[in-house]
Every structure is written in C-alpha cells, then in structure tokens.
XYZ file of C-alpha atoms in Angstrom:
616
model
C 144.116 -17.955 287.326
C 140.575 -18.251 288.627
C 140.277 -14.498 288.485
C 141.705 -13.992 284.991
C 139.895 -16.802 283.194
C 136.467 -15.116 283.113
C 138.111 -11.951 281.758
C 139.839 -13.920 279.021
C 136.618 -15.712 278.188
C 134.790 -12.393 278.033
C 137.469 -10.968 275.726
C 137.115 -13.947 273.399
C 133.344 -13.551 273.328
C 133.759 -9.882 272.534
C 136.199 -10.675 269.727
C 133.844 -13.276 268.271
C 130.963 -10.806 268.467
C 132.996 -8.167 266.614
C 133.951 -10.713 263.950
C 130.322 -11.753 263.542
C 129.199 -8.129 263.083
C 132.017 -7.477 260.595
C 131.125 -10.481 258.433
C 127.419 -9.689 258.625
C 128.187 -6.201 257.267
C 130.444 -7.697 254.576
C 127.760 -10.107 253.500
C 125.029 -7.483 253.592
C 127.030 -5.191 251.294
C 127.946 -8.051 248.947
C 124.352 -9.238 248.585
C 123.220 -5.725 247.753
C 125.125 -6.033 244.466
C 125.109 -9.800 243.858
C 122.424 -12.461 244.089
C 124.677 -14.826 246.002
C 127.909 -14.669 247.968
C 129.069 -17.455 245.664
C 129.117 -14.995 242.752
C 132.441 -13.398 241.855
C 133.275 -9.735 241.288
C 134.067 -9.559 237.575
C 135.087 -5.947 236.943
C 136.608 -2.844 238.511
C 133.199 -1.198 238.364
C 131.608 -3.984 240.379
C 134.448 -3.828 242.921
C 133.993 -0.087 243.328
C 130.223 -0.449 243.678
C 130.335 -3.188 246.297
C 132.939 -1.254 248.311
C 130.641 1.769 248.285
C 127.808 -0.391 249.606
C 130.112 -1.291 252.505
C 130.537 2.384 253.392
C 133.854 2.907 251.621
C 134.597 5.553 249.002
C 137.421 3.953 247.006
C 139.629 6.076 244.761
C 140.755 4.687 241.423
C 144.178 4.133 242.960
C 142.621 1.975 245.681
C 140.625 -0.045 243.150
C 143.751 -0.547 240.997
C 145.639 -1.819 244.028
C 143.315 -4.829 244.252
C 142.336 -5.171 240.587
C 145.667 -5.562 238.811
C 146.394 -6.427 235.202
C 146.365 -10.107 236.216
C 143.040 -10.051 238.053
C 140.100 -11.724 236.339
C 137.742 -12.163 239.296
C 137.516 -11.443 243.027
C 135.415 -13.571 245.366
C 133.630 -12.901 248.637
C 136.665 -13.870 250.720
C 138.830 -11.391 248.834
C 136.169 -8.727 249.384
C 136.284 -9.362 253.158
C 140.086 -9.114 253.122
C 139.924 -5.791 251.246
C 137.433 -4.358 253.752
C 139.773 -5.298 256.608
C 142.563 -3.321 254.956
C 140.526 -0.359 253.691
C 139.045 1.238 256.783
C 136.249 3.789 256.261
C 137.329 7.415 256.520
C 136.488 9.174 259.807
C 135.158 12.718 260.058
C 138.362 13.757 261.836
C 140.458 12.515 258.896
C 138.235 14.325 256.394
C 138.357 17.605 258.325
C 142.130 17.317 258.613
C 142.410 16.933 254.830
C 140.202 19.965 254.200
C 142.107 21.889 256.879
C 145.291 21.641 254.831
C 143.537 23.586 252.044
C 141.779 26.027 254.373
C 144.944 27.652 255.733
C 142.982 30.422 257.529
C 140.708 27.885 259.241
C 137.501 29.635 258.099
C 135.543 26.419 257.603
C 134.987 27.267 253.938
C 136.751 26.661 250.613
C 135.922 28.788 247.570
C 134.521 26.999 244.551
C 137.323 28.393 242.369
C 139.996 26.987 244.649
C 138.147 23.680 244.981
C 137.859 23.429 241.196
C 141.609 23.961 240.738
C 142.498 21.371 243.354
C 140.066 18.683 242.222
C 140.810 19.021 238.498
C 144.566 19.529 238.655
C 145.912 17.534 241.614
C 146.001 13.889 242.596
C 143.239 11.791 241.085
C 141.808 14.463 238.778
C 138.042 14.943 238.545
C 136.120 16.189 235.534
C 134.433 19.590 235.372
C 130.993 17.947 235.574
C 131.978 15.936 238.644
C 133.145 19.074 240.458
C 129.977 20.938 239.418
C 127.865 18.143 240.914
C 129.536 18.865 244.271
C 129.339 22.664 244.159
C 125.661 22.664 243.125
C 124.527 20.725 246.213
C 122.578 23.247 248.324
C 123.064 21.293 251.551
C 126.679 22.370 251.933
C 127.263 25.261 249.486
C 126.499 28.965 249.774
C 127.826 32.198 248.226
C 130.331 30.425 245.991
C 131.896 28.514 248.880
C 131.885 24.936 250.173
C 131.061 24.478 253.881
C 133.250 21.441 254.379
C 131.973 20.717 257.903
C 128.483 20.194 256.469
C 129.970 18.259 253.553
C 131.719 15.887 255.988
C 128.513 15.426 257.991
C 126.595 14.496 254.843
C 129.396 12.201 253.674
C 129.427 10.295 256.985
C 125.621 10.071 257.067
C 125.478 8.783 253.478
C 128.186 6.203 254.200
C 126.311 4.913 257.265
C 123.025 4.882 255.347
C 124.578 2.619 252.691
C 125.588 0.117 255.362
C 122.252 0.389 257.192
C 120.230 -0.160 254.007
C 122.276 -3.232 253.150
C 121.808 -4.694 256.661
C 118.061 -4.041 256.584
C 117.749 -5.795 253.249
C 119.611 -8.794 254.641
C 117.361 -8.938 257.711
C 114.169 -8.726 255.657
C 115.112 -11.417 253.176
C 115.408 -14.673 255.115
C 116.523 -16.508 251.990
C 119.578 -14.273 251.743
C 120.200 -14.584 255.454
C 120.543 -18.359 255.137
C 122.908 -18.359 252.174
C 126.357 -19.812 252.660
C 129.511 -17.781 252.678
C 132.234 -18.480 250.170
C 133.224 -18.520 246.556
C 132.977 -20.815 243.607
C 136.154 -22.528 242.534
C 137.394 -23.479 239.126
C 139.633 -26.428 238.414
C 143.084 -25.595 237.177
C 145.796 -27.167 235.101
C 148.845 -28.634 236.792
C 151.101 -25.895 235.447
C 151.969 -22.775 237.371
C 151.536 -19.581 235.413
C 154.696 -17.579 234.935
C 154.585 -14.350 236.958
C 154.526 -11.096 235.024
C 156.409 -7.978 236.003
C 154.502 -6.156 238.719
C 156.596 -4.528 241.422
C 155.044 -4.184 244.840
C 156.164 -0.817 246.174
C 155.250 0.515 249.568
C 152.793 3.083 248.237
C 151.015 0.870 245.744
C 151.075 -2.699 246.968
C 150.022 -5.138 244.298
C 148.411 -8.333 245.474
C 148.330 -11.314 243.182
C 144.604 -11.984 242.829
C 144.142 -15.152 240.845
C 140.891 -15.573 242.478
C 139.035 -18.652 241.683
C 141.338 -20.597 244.006
C 143.180 -23.219 242.065
C 144.500 -26.474 243.307
C 147.307 -25.711 245.687
C 146.427 -22.119 246.375
C 146.422 -20.838 249.927
C 143.558 -18.705 251.197
C 143.272 -16.518 254.253
C 140.480 -17.572 256.629
C 137.591 -15.169 256.565
C 135.100 -16.509 259.056
C 134.451 -16.037 262.760
C 136.558 -18.600 264.588
C 133.838 -20.050 266.803
C 132.868 -23.550 265.729
C 129.181 -24.302 265.627
C 128.838 -27.962 264.700
C 131.712 -30.283 263.811
C 130.687 -33.175 261.572
C 134.096 -34.874 261.392
C 137.603 -34.290 262.687
C 141.186 -35.486 262.786
C 143.976 -34.754 265.277
C 147.720 -34.548 264.680
C 150.262 -34.563 267.495
C 154.010 -34.082 266.988
C 156.511 -33.727 269.824
C 159.670 -31.785 268.902
C 162.895 -31.564 270.873
C 164.646 -28.368 271.885
C 166.710 -26.540 269.250
C 165.285 -28.094 266.110
C 168.394 -27.174 264.065
C 169.776 -30.117 262.130
C 173.354 -30.232 260.960
C 173.561 -31.953 257.593
C 176.294 -32.461 255.040
C 174.638 -29.934 252.809
C 177.869 -28.204 251.888
C 181.002 -30.292 251.720
C 183.927 -27.847 251.327
C 186.428 -30.472 250.184
C 184.297 -31.761 247.333
C 182.956 -28.364 246.267
C 186.160 -26.322 246.164
C 186.273 -26.462 242.375
C 182.560 -25.828 241.874
C 181.511 -22.546 240.308
C 179.370 -20.209 242.376
C 176.794 -17.461 241.855
C 175.301 -15.304 244.593
C 172.529 -12.779 245.063
C 171.109 -10.972 248.031
C 167.477 -10.015 248.603
C 165.032 -9.095 251.318
C 161.658 -9.948 252.820
C 159.673 -6.781 253.592
C 156.634 -6.660 255.850
C 153.775 -4.539 254.538
C 151.357 -2.482 256.657
C 148.648 -5.132 256.271
C 150.997 -7.952 257.331
C 151.645 -9.203 253.795
C 155.244 -10.183 253.015
C 156.935 -9.254 249.741
C 160.371 -10.298 248.491
C 162.629 -10.458 245.463
C 161.986 -13.233 242.920
C 164.811 -14.689 240.823
C 165.640 -16.399 237.561
C 168.400 -19.012 237.596
C 170.154 -19.977 234.357
C 171.878 -23.379 234.280
C 173.864 -23.733 230.993
C 174.220 -27.537 231.159
C 173.122 -30.482 233.274
C 174.966 -30.418 236.554
C 174.847 -31.300 240.216
C 173.814 -28.116 241.990
C 173.683 -26.965 245.597
C 171.335 -24.037 246.415
C 171.242 -22.368 249.844
C 169.478 -19.442 251.514
C 170.034 -17.840 254.917
C 169.463 -14.488 256.666
C 172.112 -11.900 255.749
C 174.268 -11.090 258.751
C 174.909 -7.393 258.221
C 176.628 -5.220 260.805
C 174.355 -3.931 263.567
C 175.227 -1.209 266.064
C 176.051 -2.276 269.599
C 172.939 -2.709 271.716
C 170.648 -3.054 268.671
C 168.703 -6.301 268.244
C 169.267 -8.553 265.211
C 165.668 -9.767 265.076
C 165.832 -10.848 261.431
C 168.515 -13.480 262.084
C 165.874 -15.706 263.736
C 163.502 -15.456 260.746
C 163.032 -18.738 258.862
C 163.896 -18.744 255.162
C 163.339 -21.172 252.297
C 163.580 -21.324 248.508
C 161.214 -23.071 246.120
C 162.798 -24.132 242.837
C 160.505 -24.174 239.791
C 161.357 -25.060 236.193
C 160.210 -23.159 233.111
C 158.833 -25.442 230.430
C 159.541 -25.110 226.716
C 156.709 -22.664 226.056
C 157.599 -20.552 229.143
C 153.913 -20.540 230.086
C 154.073 -22.797 233.129
C 156.356 -23.445 236.061
C 156.811 -26.938 237.488
C 157.944 -27.555 241.063
C 161.384 -29.191 241.179
C 162.133 -29.100 244.898
C 162.736 -26.795 247.850
C 165.404 -26.155 250.463
C 164.556 -28.593 253.269
C 168.048 -29.560 254.464
C 169.152 -27.433 257.393
C 172.529 -26.409 258.755
C 171.955 -23.933 261.608
C 170.248 -20.869 260.073
C 170.990 -22.026 256.496
C 168.534 -24.062 254.424
C 169.554 -25.781 251.219
C 168.926 -28.327 248.498
C 171.398 -30.452 246.589
C 170.571 -32.373 243.435
C 170.840 -32.501 239.672
C 169.355 -29.832 237.409
C 169.105 -30.080 233.644
C 170.075 -27.143 231.448
C 167.480 -24.404 231.277
C 165.808 -21.571 233.178
C 164.494 -21.943 236.727
C 162.616 -19.647 239.076
C 163.754 -19.283 242.680
C 160.913 -18.105 244.932
C 162.020 -17.131 248.465
C 159.618 -17.914 251.287
C 159.223 -17.233 254.990
C 156.326 -18.535 257.056
C 155.501 -15.222 258.740
C 155.797 -16.843 262.186
C 158.790 -14.689 263.104
C 158.429 -11.809 260.635
C 155.187 -10.179 261.709
C 153.757 -6.904 262.953
C 154.517 -6.025 266.555
C 153.333 -3.079 268.589
C 156.102 -0.467 268.709
C 157.585 0.145 272.137
C 159.740 3.008 270.994
C 159.088 6.428 272.432
C 160.824 9.286 270.717
C 162.716 9.327 267.477
C 166.364 8.833 266.556
C 168.138 11.890 265.178
C 169.052 11.624 261.503
C 170.570 15.056 260.809
C 172.268 17.988 262.488
C 173.858 21.241 261.351
C 177.610 21.551 261.567
C 179.542 24.635 262.665
C 179.323 25.995 259.122
C 175.528 25.636 259.172
C 175.548 22.806 256.632
C 173.442 19.674 257.172
C 175.324 16.546 258.251
C 174.125 12.924 258.564
C 174.396 11.617 262.133
C 176.755 8.735 262.868
C 173.805 6.412 263.606
C 172.013 7.303 260.370
C 175.187 6.855 258.319
C 175.616 3.392 259.799
C 172.041 2.460 258.854
C 172.527 3.777 255.303
C 175.605 1.572 254.950
C 173.519 -1.418 256.073
C 170.827 -0.508 253.556
C 173.449 -0.214 250.824
C 174.763 -3.666 251.788
C 171.243 -5.101 251.511
C 170.249 -3.536 248.177
C 173.634 -4.262 246.540
C 172.210 -7.563 245.311
C 175.296 -8.824 243.465
C 177.629 -7.798 246.306
C 180.112 -5.907 244.111
C 180.123 -2.821 246.355
C 178.255 -0.719 243.746
C 174.601 -0.097 242.857
C 173.561 -0.682 239.257
C 170.485 1.072 237.871
C 168.515 -2.185 238.230
C 169.545 -2.587 241.872
C 168.796 1.058 242.630
C 165.355 0.733 241.029
C 164.385 -2.092 243.403
C 165.222 0.367 246.196
C 163.220 3.157 244.525
C 160.183 0.961 243.878
C 160.143 -0.111 247.491
C 160.550 3.366 248.990
C 158.777 5.667 246.525
C 156.862 3.476 244.096
C 158.700 4.985 241.117
C 161.600 3.957 238.903
C 164.637 5.942 237.860
C 165.016 6.027 234.054
C 168.237 6.239 232.057
C 167.987 10.023 231.757
C 167.628 10.520 235.518
C 170.477 8.059 236.106
C 172.692 10.173 233.841
C 171.893 13.189 236.038
C 172.906 11.138 239.096
C 176.165 10.327 237.353
C 176.887 14.028 236.951
C 176.220 14.841 240.609
C 177.208 11.779 242.628
C 180.192 9.459 242.826
C 179.920 6.565 240.373
C 182.188 3.846 239.001
C 181.450 2.056 235.736
C 178.012 3.678 235.657
C 177.209 2.288 239.116
C 176.607 4.270 242.322
C 179.243 4.016 245.054
C 178.577 3.944 248.806
C 179.620 7.580 249.067
C 177.364 8.491 246.164
C 174.458 6.772 247.947
C 175.221 8.738 251.135
C 175.377 12.017 249.223
C 172.084 11.220 247.480
C 170.312 10.915 250.839
C 171.993 14.092 252.106
C 170.758 15.933 249.023
C 167.223 14.754 249.788
C 167.564 16.196 253.295
C 168.841 19.501 251.895
C 165.945 19.637 249.432
C 163.626 19.509 252.451
C 165.711 22.083 254.346
C 166.510 19.598 257.080
C 163.013 18.117 257.427
C 163.647 14.345 257.905
C 160.084 13.288 256.985
C 160.991 11.806 253.599
C 164.016 10.068 255.088
C 161.738 8.421 257.655
C 159.395 7.285 254.882
C 162.380 5.536 253.295
C 163.518 3.971 256.562
C 160.066 2.758 257.599
C 159.402 1.242 254.172
C 162.672 -0.703 254.501
C 161.604 -2.215 257.825
C 163.291 0.143 260.313
C 161.593 1.561 263.395
C 162.050 4.987 264.969
C 165.033 3.693 266.966
C 166.745 2.710 263.696
C 166.305 -1.015 264.372
C 165.332 -3.301 261.496
C 162.267 -5.092 262.863
C 160.005 -5.494 259.820
C 162.402 -6.817 257.195
C 164.741 -9.757 256.768
C 167.641 -9.488 254.297
C 168.894 -12.819 252.975
C 171.602 -14.219 250.735
C 171.270 -16.989 248.128
C 174.267 -19.068 247.004
C 174.266 -21.450 244.032
C 177.118 -23.914 243.508
C 177.339 -25.937 240.270
C 179.781 -28.746 239.567
C 179.963 -28.598 235.771
C 178.943 -25.099 234.684
C 178.745 -21.436 235.678
C 175.233 -20.688 237.048
C 173.710 -17.207 236.701
C 171.122 -15.705 239.030
C 169.225 -12.462 238.553
C 166.525 -10.699 240.588
C 163.479 -10.079 238.381
C 160.652 -8.811 240.593
C 159.941 -7.459 244.054
C 156.434 -8.663 244.871
C 154.148 -10.488 247.275
C 154.101 -14.259 247.574
C 151.997 -15.262 244.586
C 149.575 -18.132 244.086
C 152.396 -19.926 242.255
C 154.383 -19.986 245.504
C 151.339 -21.061 247.533
C 150.703 -23.918 245.163
C 154.342 -24.985 245.296
C 154.138 -25.051 249.101
C 151.012 -27.218 248.956
C 152.562 -29.643 246.494
C 155.735 -29.982 248.579
C 153.720 -30.755 251.735
C 151.572 -33.316 249.885
C 154.676 -34.964 248.415
C 156.726 -35.016 251.620
C 154.201 -34.941 254.460
C 152.062 -37.440 256.331
C 148.471 -37.779 255.088
C 145.448 -38.320 257.347
C 141.933 -38.837 256.049
C 139.453 -36.980 258.238
C 137.434 -39.394 260.367
C 133.891 -39.444 259.075
C 134.699 -37.636 255.838
C 136.908 -39.458 253.356
C 137.004 -36.502 250.944
C 138.965 -34.301 253.387
C 142.671 -35.054 253.810
C 145.062 -33.281 256.189
C 148.731 -33.359 255.192
C 151.358 -32.490 257.812
C 155.017 -31.925 256.987
C 157.780 -31.387 259.537
C 161.349 -30.336 258.828
C 163.826 -28.795 261.243
C 162.031 -26.052 263.097
C 158.905 -25.788 260.918
C 155.639 -27.719 260.662
C 153.231 -27.008 257.807
C 149.741 -28.445 257.349
C 147.685 -28.496 254.147
C 143.994 -29.291 253.723
C 142.788 -31.053 250.575
C 139.088 -31.032 249.688
C 138.278 -33.749 247.129
C 134.539 -33.178 247.285
C 132.340 -31.249 244.883
C 131.336 -28.792 247.610
C 133.022 -25.999 249.490
C 133.896 -26.862 253.099
C 134.834 -24.848 256.180
C 137.460 -26.417 258.436
C 137.753 -25.401 262.087
C 141.401 -25.463 263.275
C 142.185 -25.750 267.000
C 145.726 -25.440 268.412
C 144.757 -24.923 272.067
C 146.588 -28.060 273.238
C 149.852 -27.103 271.510
C 152.742 -26.036 273.729
C 155.505 -23.503 273.001
C 154.174 -23.024 269.454
C 153.921 -19.982 267.205
C 151.457 -20.070 264.268
C 151.657 -17.742 261.287
C 147.890 -17.237 261.685
C 148.423 -15.426 264.983
C 145.467 -17.334 266.510
C 145.091 -20.611 268.387
C 141.596 -21.179 266.960
C 140.471 -20.136 263.481
C 138.587 -21.359 260.415
C 139.728 -22.019 256.844
C 137.466 -22.241 253.809
C 138.467 -24.799 251.176
C 136.955 -24.624 247.709
C 135.795 -27.784 245.879
C 138.579 -29.921 244.399
C 141.338 -27.753 245.863
C 144.074 -27.522 248.483
C 144.999 -24.733 250.891
C 147.713 -24.147 253.475
C 146.128 -24.484 256.892
C 149.048 -23.022 258.867
C 152.787 -22.879 259.462
C 154.008 -23.470 263.017
C 157.393 -22.869 264.652
C 158.657 -23.058 268.259
C 158.151 -19.925 270.317
C 161.359 -20.692 272.217
C 163.797 -22.896 270.295
C 165.719 -23.766 273.444
C 162.711 -25.639 274.834
C 160.710 -28.653 273.663
C 157.543 -27.898 271.741
C 154.371 -29.862 271.165
C 152.245 -29.483 268.028
C 148.719 -30.663 268.759
C 146.225 -29.603 266.091
C 142.626 -30.696 265.573
C 141.015 -30.078 262.169
C 137.213 -30.350 262.243
C 134.615 -30.094 259.496
C 131.909 -27.541 260.260
C-alpha cells in the first residue's frame, strides 16, 4: 500500500490537471464569442461558431443533434458536455476518409470528382462553397486537390483557433477571473409534455431545456478538486446486506379479478453513456385502485452467457396530464420492492397518465470490452446459400421477444418502427410495410418471428454475406461481439386495475428528459430527509433511501449560483452513478439538482453511505 499510494495520488493529480486544461480551453473558446460564461447560446449559428472556436468543425447534422426543435438556449455547462462528446478530428481520420475516395492512393482528388461528391452526397455543399476550397492555392494544383496538404492546413487552422482563444483569455485578466456557469430562469410547477422525438442510435436527441428549471438535474462540469469550502454537511447511512424488501405489493388472492395491461420496453446505453428508454401513456377509464410494477425482463439466455441486465435497478415515475394537456404533475413512483420488482399501489382518477421508466445508471454503464474476436453470425450451407448460425438465431429470438412490446408474438408496424429507429434512425412507412407483407411471413398485418428472421437473412444476402450491418444492429441493441447483452436492460411493466380495463401504449423512445429529472427531485424532496448545510441556510441536502438505492438532491434557495463539492471517500461498498468518489455539482439560483444515485457494489455485503457536501 505504501508503494501504490504515491502512484494513485500522482494519477489523481494528472487527472485534475487534464480536467483543468480542458475547462480552460472550453472557457477560452466560449469567451471568444460571448462576453461572459453566464451568457447562453441562443441559436444554431452561435453554437456552430463557438464549437469552431474550440477547434471543432461541426456538420449541420452534429449541430442538429444538440439543437433540437425543443431547444431554446444552451449554457456553458451544456457546451462543455458537447465538447466532451464531440472530439476534434485527427489527421489520421481525415486521411482515411479521403483515402476511400482516392482508390489508387495517389494523394490527389480531381476537382471534378470532388465537386460531385461534395454537392451530391451526404451533407451537400453549394457550388460556391466547393469553389472556395478548390481555389485555395495552398493545396490545389493542376485541377486536383492535394488532400495531405489540405489536412495539414485544416489541423493547423483548428489549433490556431484554440491557441488564439487561450491567448485572449490569458491577456484579459478580467475574463480570467469570471465565474463559470449559467444563468437560471424560474419555472412554473408544471412539467411540459414531451413531444415526439425519437432517439435513434445514429442521431441521438438530447432534451436541452437549458435554463435549468426547478427540479432539473445537471451533469457536473468542473474539475473535482475543492479549493475552499465555506460550509458543509455530512450524511451517513448504514445499510444491511441484500437490501431487497419483500412487501405485500401484489396480493394474488385479492387481485385475481382485477384487469391487467402489460407492455415491455428497454433501457439502451448510448456511446456517450446517456440512457434512453421507451416512454408510455396510460389510460385509466374510471377511478380505480391500481397496482403498477416494473422489473427486468427475464428473457432466455444461452448457457454460459451472463444475464447482466437482471441486476439493473428499475423504477417508474407516474405523472398526470392536466386538462389542457400542457403540463404533467407528479403522482408517485414505484418505491415498494419485492425482489427485483418495484411497484406502487394506490388510487388513480380517470384520465391520461405518463409512465416514465428510470434507472440510476449505477449498474447500466459503459465497461471496457474484454472480448477478443467476434462471434460468427452467418455461414454458407452445402448448397452455397447463406444460413444464420444457431447462436445468432437465438439472439434474434431474444431481440424479437424484447421489441414485441405487447407480447402477442407478432410485431406491429409501430413496434417494428421502434426497432428501426433504434438501429437505423429511420422509420418504415405503410408502403414499405406492404412490401414486407409480400415478402415475409405476416399474420393480421403483423410480422411473425419467422418473418423477422427472414428479414435479417435478406439483409445479409443483400451484403453478400458481409455481417457489418448486422453488427451495427446488434451493437445498437446493447450486444457485444460475444453476443452478450451488456449495454441494454429490457423490462416489463404490469398494470392491474380493480374497477376498469387500463390501457398502456409506448409513445416515444428517448433520453431521460428534464421532466423525469424534475420528478426525481420532487420525489426525493417529498420522501427524503432534509439537512440544511451548516453555515449556509440557503443550501439544503435531501437524502432518500429505499431498498437498494440512495438518492441525494441539492436545493439552492439563494439568488446566486453555487458549486457544491461532493465527497464519497468514506463510503464503503458503494457504487455511484457519477463514476467518481469526488466531484462537483453546479446548482443554479432557486433550483434543485440530483447530486447522485448510489447503490451497493456487492448486495450480499453491508454498505455504508458517507457523503459530505461542501460549498465552494
């Protein structure tokens, strides 16, 4: 231990130094465009400009990914998050892209060919934009583009943007002393109804309601090292082994005559660590006692394969539409636990409710792949025809089971489109579905399991046995190269009603929105223990414990933005969704944010939650 401690300390110092450099570069770029880091980005054009100042060259597709139809503003914290996700292009990547066009590897691309590609493929450029490139003497000669020189100039220009921004920051001491952060706006108590915006693998859509409203969670965007703590408060909770609680959530004898509705769904882990899932509408025809449960879906898994998703925590937040359908009001959430199932039982009036699934991210998170090699998906039979391997067929059956949301053994067009949006980013229209009906096995206009198998085999045949597209599908659905589902968690929702027939329907597949974050905050404030921070009465830490989860929320009642340092170093056998033992959270004026979710690392052992929140 004496030997390893200095190394660990050195690693931490190195990490802090890297974080400090990253945020200095972020701030330098931001202050090149804006007078203060408290100003918000108010248009796509401003977003594109400030990204360019940070050495990025965002395409319109990239800008649209972060500036959706719902976005009104982006703040400095959001800008930092975007820069973490959008890495600058390397020269190797640029040369590789050009190399795909330059099949003969000459180092040159003719202007005619370049014009065709840039004006007809992908994100199309105008004739004037292409001319501006081909007229540059630094990397053009004899009607050809020297793309090696082009890449050199591109990289130099990108670095110069960053360098100029840093120099400006160093020169202007007033800018150097400005605070990080964003201005906040107060919000109404209602929760805005989500609009349709699928979040496919290839065009993830993040819900950016950016002046953080009361109850909205924010990702920390500061170096974790604390400099000066003005006030602090500590919370210690000792939890026994196996936090599962058996409750009388479902009473078979009394609920035999109750009517039931069911739907499946799935949490999917994105490349950047964000979690998306299905969102549902629940129709309750008349006032009734209702029991709502959610648990991981126990689908068949091949012998020897891990069932990682069965340990993932799940929850449902129940929100009520009001008469104008403009706001959602938190009703309750599934806090009663029976083994891996979480549920809520109570009375609901007639009307429409939203069910928002939630997982903390403690168990469903990115892990470094240990797989070497790749499972075989296809082979050619004796007749030379392509055949799906036994292992791949088994996985396709599991996928079918997961995406068959209503569990009727068939895929409707709506169910199939959730699958398509996730794997390709596109939807299948009625005309294309009619073509499927002509070529693949269907019943009552719904795709059968065999039809789904044949559809995937056709895709393999279209690629002449190249499994690349099949792997894109598998990876986007959470499978690794060994055909294990490690980055997804299918779940099943059951609704029992005593006096009426409930109806549930999946509406969207999207990231956890600010509506969900606010609902989480409100539930913790309503159910948790409140502690006023010693030495600062305007900062309150709420801590809620239930079963195997502890959630903390920070409320800032002051008129000023605050930065809270969070330290979990004294916790034992704990797993935080933040992935760090020490970090910082920024809390806007008059707002609340989720500090962290914590679960036991090993449920068979006792765990100690010891967290200190300090005001910087």
